[in-house]
Amino acid sequence: MMLNESNQELDFDKLLNSLPIFHELIPYAVTAVVVDSNILLGDLRRMLLTGKLTTLFKLAEAKRVVIFFPAESIHEIEDHFSKMARESRTTVNEVREKWNHTYARLIRLVPDLKPRVTAPLENDLRDPKDIPFLRLVSFMSHEWFLTQDKDLLALGMGNENYVDLSLDLRGYHAGQSIMYTFSACETVITLTGLVAISAFYDAIRALYHLIKNLPNMVRLLGVVIIIATFMLPKSREFIKGICLTALPMRIKEVRDGLVPILLPIFDYLETGKTLKLEGMEKLQKYHRSNPTTDPRTAKDYIFAVLSKSAVPLSVDQIAQRVKNEGYVTTNQGFAKYVPRILRSESTFSQVDAHKWILGVVCGVLE
């Protein structure tokens, strides 16, 4: 334990700050996401249909992300109203009404950009509408910007956190970017997960500082209430989900595996569904009934496959890699879940193997 030398009490701040996961992840939890219009338009239809814009709004209102795009170009979304109506099985008027409400809220969240210094490359831009975006990017030394514009993308070469979306959206950029090159929509959901970790950490610290100055009996009662709250099924599942997927990881896993793990978990949490841990319980029962098998946990299954792969794998490749790690499984055991997951994830054009194994092992997908 880490004790404060003056009063021999537990130094909670120093203890938590000594954990690498918090030291390394917190800077990424409060991150600006600057979305160029040609990226936003590509994902906005799906975000609008699936309700993911709610997440984006919450993050923006909490000052966790910054949204920016040339406002005039966003009206291009109207060209897709008919297709959106067919996809959502509603009328064009309903889609238009929903979009008008969404657009009004989106505009209110866009910051008024007034940079103190004029960006030196403004005169070289071919499109004057890109100037505000360039100004913002030029002042973002440690934040994200998402663009497919080759001219603007070149500016990101000096920014270690840029995401090269000119590559395959499902591929992995082996340069200096630290996240998978997912789409803007999925990146926002991933940041939701990191923000949740940050909020969880902040809540623990706040509770500690609140309790430590109270009388002993009140402090004891508070601890009992907190423990009882954590024992509630939904709270317990949420906390277990956080601990299972995020807390044991280090910066290498942030680079290589954290995004595809957190993405589906917080996607489901955001839509109001708590983590279903029946998958873990079934796994434990299997180990109890098969004592000769390796009794490691579902977390180890995920690590065994994902920590050694920076690219999506097929079901057969996953099964083989799991076998190579000493686990007893069969190709059929994974393959039988694939059609069900594909059906449940019909809004995605592709479901990669990272999501398959997470859904199967953790019981997130049914």
PDB file of N, CA and C in Angstrom, residues 4 24 31 48 80 84 93 115-116 130 159 164 170 175 182 184 233 245 255 291 308 334 341-342 347 354:
ATOM      1  N   ASN A   4       0.663   7.938   3.018  1.00  0.00           N
ATOM      2  CA  ASN A   4       1.136   9.296   3.177  1.00  0.00           C
ATOM      3  C   ASN A   4       2.013   9.347   4.417  1.00  0.00           C
ATOM      4  N   GLU A  24      -2.045   6.224 -18.661  1.00  0.00           N
ATOM      5  CA  GLU A  24      -1.896   6.192 -20.111  1.00  0.00           C
ATOM      6  C   GLU A  24      -3.196   6.450 -20.852  1.00  0.00           C
ATOM      7  N   THR A  31     -10.588  14.042 -25.487  1.00  0.00           N
ATOM      8  CA  THR A  31      -9.952  14.238 -26.784  1.00  0.00           C
ATOM      9  C   THR A  31     -10.907  14.931 -27.736  1.00  0.00           C
ATOM     10  N   LEU A  48     -27.520   8.691 -38.029  1.00  0.00           N
ATOM     11  CA  LEU A  48     -28.874   9.210 -37.844  1.00  0.00           C
ATOM     12  C   LEU A  48     -29.873   8.069 -37.707  1.00  0.00           C
ATOM     13  N   HIS A  80     -29.966  12.197 -49.554  1.00  0.00           N
ATOM     14  CA  HIS A  80     -30.130  10.804 -49.150  1.00  0.00           C
ATOM     15  C   HIS A  80     -31.450  10.551 -48.432  1.00  0.00           C
ATOM     16  N   MET A  84     -32.739   6.948 -46.985  1.00  0.00           N
ATOM     17  CA  MET A  84     -32.845   6.786 -45.542  1.00  0.00           C
ATOM     18  C   MET A  84     -34.253   6.364 -45.147  1.00  0.00           C
ATOM     19  N   ASN A  93     -40.850  12.550 -45.170  1.00  0.00           N
ATOM     20  CA  ASN A  93     -41.147  13.683 -44.286  1.00  0.00           C
ATOM     21  C   ASN A  93     -40.673  13.420 -42.859  1.00  0.00           C
ATOM     22  N   PRO A 115      -9.021  31.621 -34.443  1.00  0.00           N
ATOM     23  CA  PRO A 115      -7.615  31.373 -34.095  1.00  0.00           C
ATOM     24  C   PRO A 115      -6.839  32.679 -33.961  1.00  0.00           C
ATOM     25  N   ARG A 116      -5.903  32.690 -33.039  1.00  0.00           N
ATOM     26  CA  ARG A 116      -5.138  33.905 -32.785  1.00  0.00           C
ATOM     27  C   ARG A 116      -4.069  34.142 -33.857  1.00  0.00           C
ATOM     28  N   ASP A 130     -12.019  25.307 -47.059  1.00  0.00           N
ATOM     29  CA  ASP A 130     -11.203  24.479 -46.180  1.00  0.00           C
ATOM     30  C   ASP A 130     -10.396  25.302 -45.184  1.00  0.00           C
ATOM     31  N   ASN A 159       1.497  15.081 -36.820  1.00  0.00           N
ATOM     32  CA  ASN A 159       0.626  14.851 -35.668  1.00  0.00           C
ATOM     33  C   ASN A 159       0.536  13.354 -35.440  1.00  0.00           C
ATOM     34  N   ASP A 164      -5.441   8.029 -40.643  1.00  0.00           N
ATOM     35  CA  ASP A 164      -5.420   8.040 -42.100  1.00  0.00           C
ATOM     36  C   ASP A 164      -6.619   7.272 -42.627  1.00  0.00           C
ATOM     37  N   ARG A 170     -11.251  -0.754 -42.575  1.00  0.00           N
ATOM     38  CA  ARG A 170     -11.112  -1.900 -41.683  1.00  0.00           C
ATOM     39  C   ARG A 170      -9.659  -2.331 -41.545  1.00  0.00           C
ATOM     40  N   GLY A 175       1.653   3.173 -39.215  1.00  0.00           N
ATOM     41  CA  GLY A 175       2.486   4.338 -38.984  1.00  0.00           C
ATOM     42  C   GLY A 175       2.429   4.786 -37.542  1.00  0.00           C
ATOM     43  N   PHE A 182     -10.886   3.125 -38.138  1.00  0.00           N
ATOM     44  CA  PHE A 182     -12.326   2.925 -38.232  1.00  0.00           C
ATOM     45  C   PHE A 182     -12.967   4.199 -38.764  1.00  0.00           C
ATOM     46  N   ALA A 184     -15.597   7.517 -38.823  1.00  0.00           N
ATOM     47  CA  ALA A 184     -15.820   8.572 -37.834  1.00  0.00           C
ATOM     48  C   ALA A 184     -16.861   8.161 -36.814  1.00  0.00           C
ATOM     49  N   PRO A 233     -27.361  -5.852  -9.935  1.00  0.00           N
ATOM     50  CA  PRO A 233     -27.001  -6.597 -11.152  1.00  0.00           C
ATOM     51  C   PRO A 233     -26.456  -5.727 -12.272  1.00  0.00           C
ATOM     52  N   THR A 245     -12.405  -5.778 -19.851  1.00  0.00           N
ATOM     53  CA  THR A 245     -11.889  -5.400 -21.165  1.00  0.00           C
ATOM     54  C   THR A 245     -10.829  -4.317 -21.138  1.00  0.00           C
ATOM     55  N   ARG A 255      -2.758   0.368 -28.506  1.00  0.00           N
ATOM     56  CA  ARG A 255      -2.357   0.478 -29.904  1.00  0.00           C
ATOM     57  C   ARG A 255      -2.916  -0.668 -30.738  1.00  0.00           C
ATOM     58  N   PRO A 291     -12.553 -30.665 -16.122  1.00  0.00           N
ATOM     59  CA  PRO A 291     -11.420 -30.221 -15.309  1.00  0.00           C
ATOM     60  C   PRO A 291     -10.071 -30.357 -15.996  1.00  0.00           C
ATOM     61  N   LYS A 308      -2.394 -10.658 -30.451  1.00  0.00           N
ATOM     62  CA  LYS A 308      -1.396 -11.115 -31.415  1.00  0.00           C
ATOM     63  C   LYS A 308      -1.831 -10.866 -32.851  1.00  0.00           C
ATOM     64  N   PHE A 334     -17.240 -21.795 -32.945  1.00  0.00           N
ATOM     65  CA  PHE A 334     -17.273 -20.390 -33.327  1.00  0.00           C
ATOM     66  C   PHE A 334     -18.204 -20.165 -34.506  1.00  0.00           C
ATOM     67  N   ILE A 341     -24.776 -13.554 -35.300  1.00  0.00           N
ATOM     68  CA  ILE A 341     -24.173 -12.244 -35.087  1.00  0.00           C
ATOM     69  C   ILE A 341     -24.354 -11.370 -36.319  1.00  0.00           C
ATOM     70  N   LEU A 342     -24.214 -11.978 -37.492  1.00  0.00           N
ATOM     71  CA  LEU A 342     -24.416 -11.213 -38.720  1.00  0.00           C
ATOM     72  C   LEU A 342     -25.835 -10.668 -38.789  1.00  0.00           C
ATOM     73  N   THR A 347     -26.837  -3.728 -39.447  1.00  0.00           N
ATOM     74  CA  THR A 347     -26.531  -2.361 -39.864  1.00  0.00           C
ATOM     75  C   THR A 347     -25.076  -2.210 -40.281  1.00  0.00           C
ATOM     76  N   HIS A 354     -12.799  -9.813 -34.680  1.00  0.00           N
ATOM     77  CA  HIS A 354     -12.657  -9.303 -33.317  1.00  0.00           C
ATOM     78  C   HIS A 354     -14.012  -9.232 -32.621  1.00  0.00           C
TER      79      HIS A 354
END
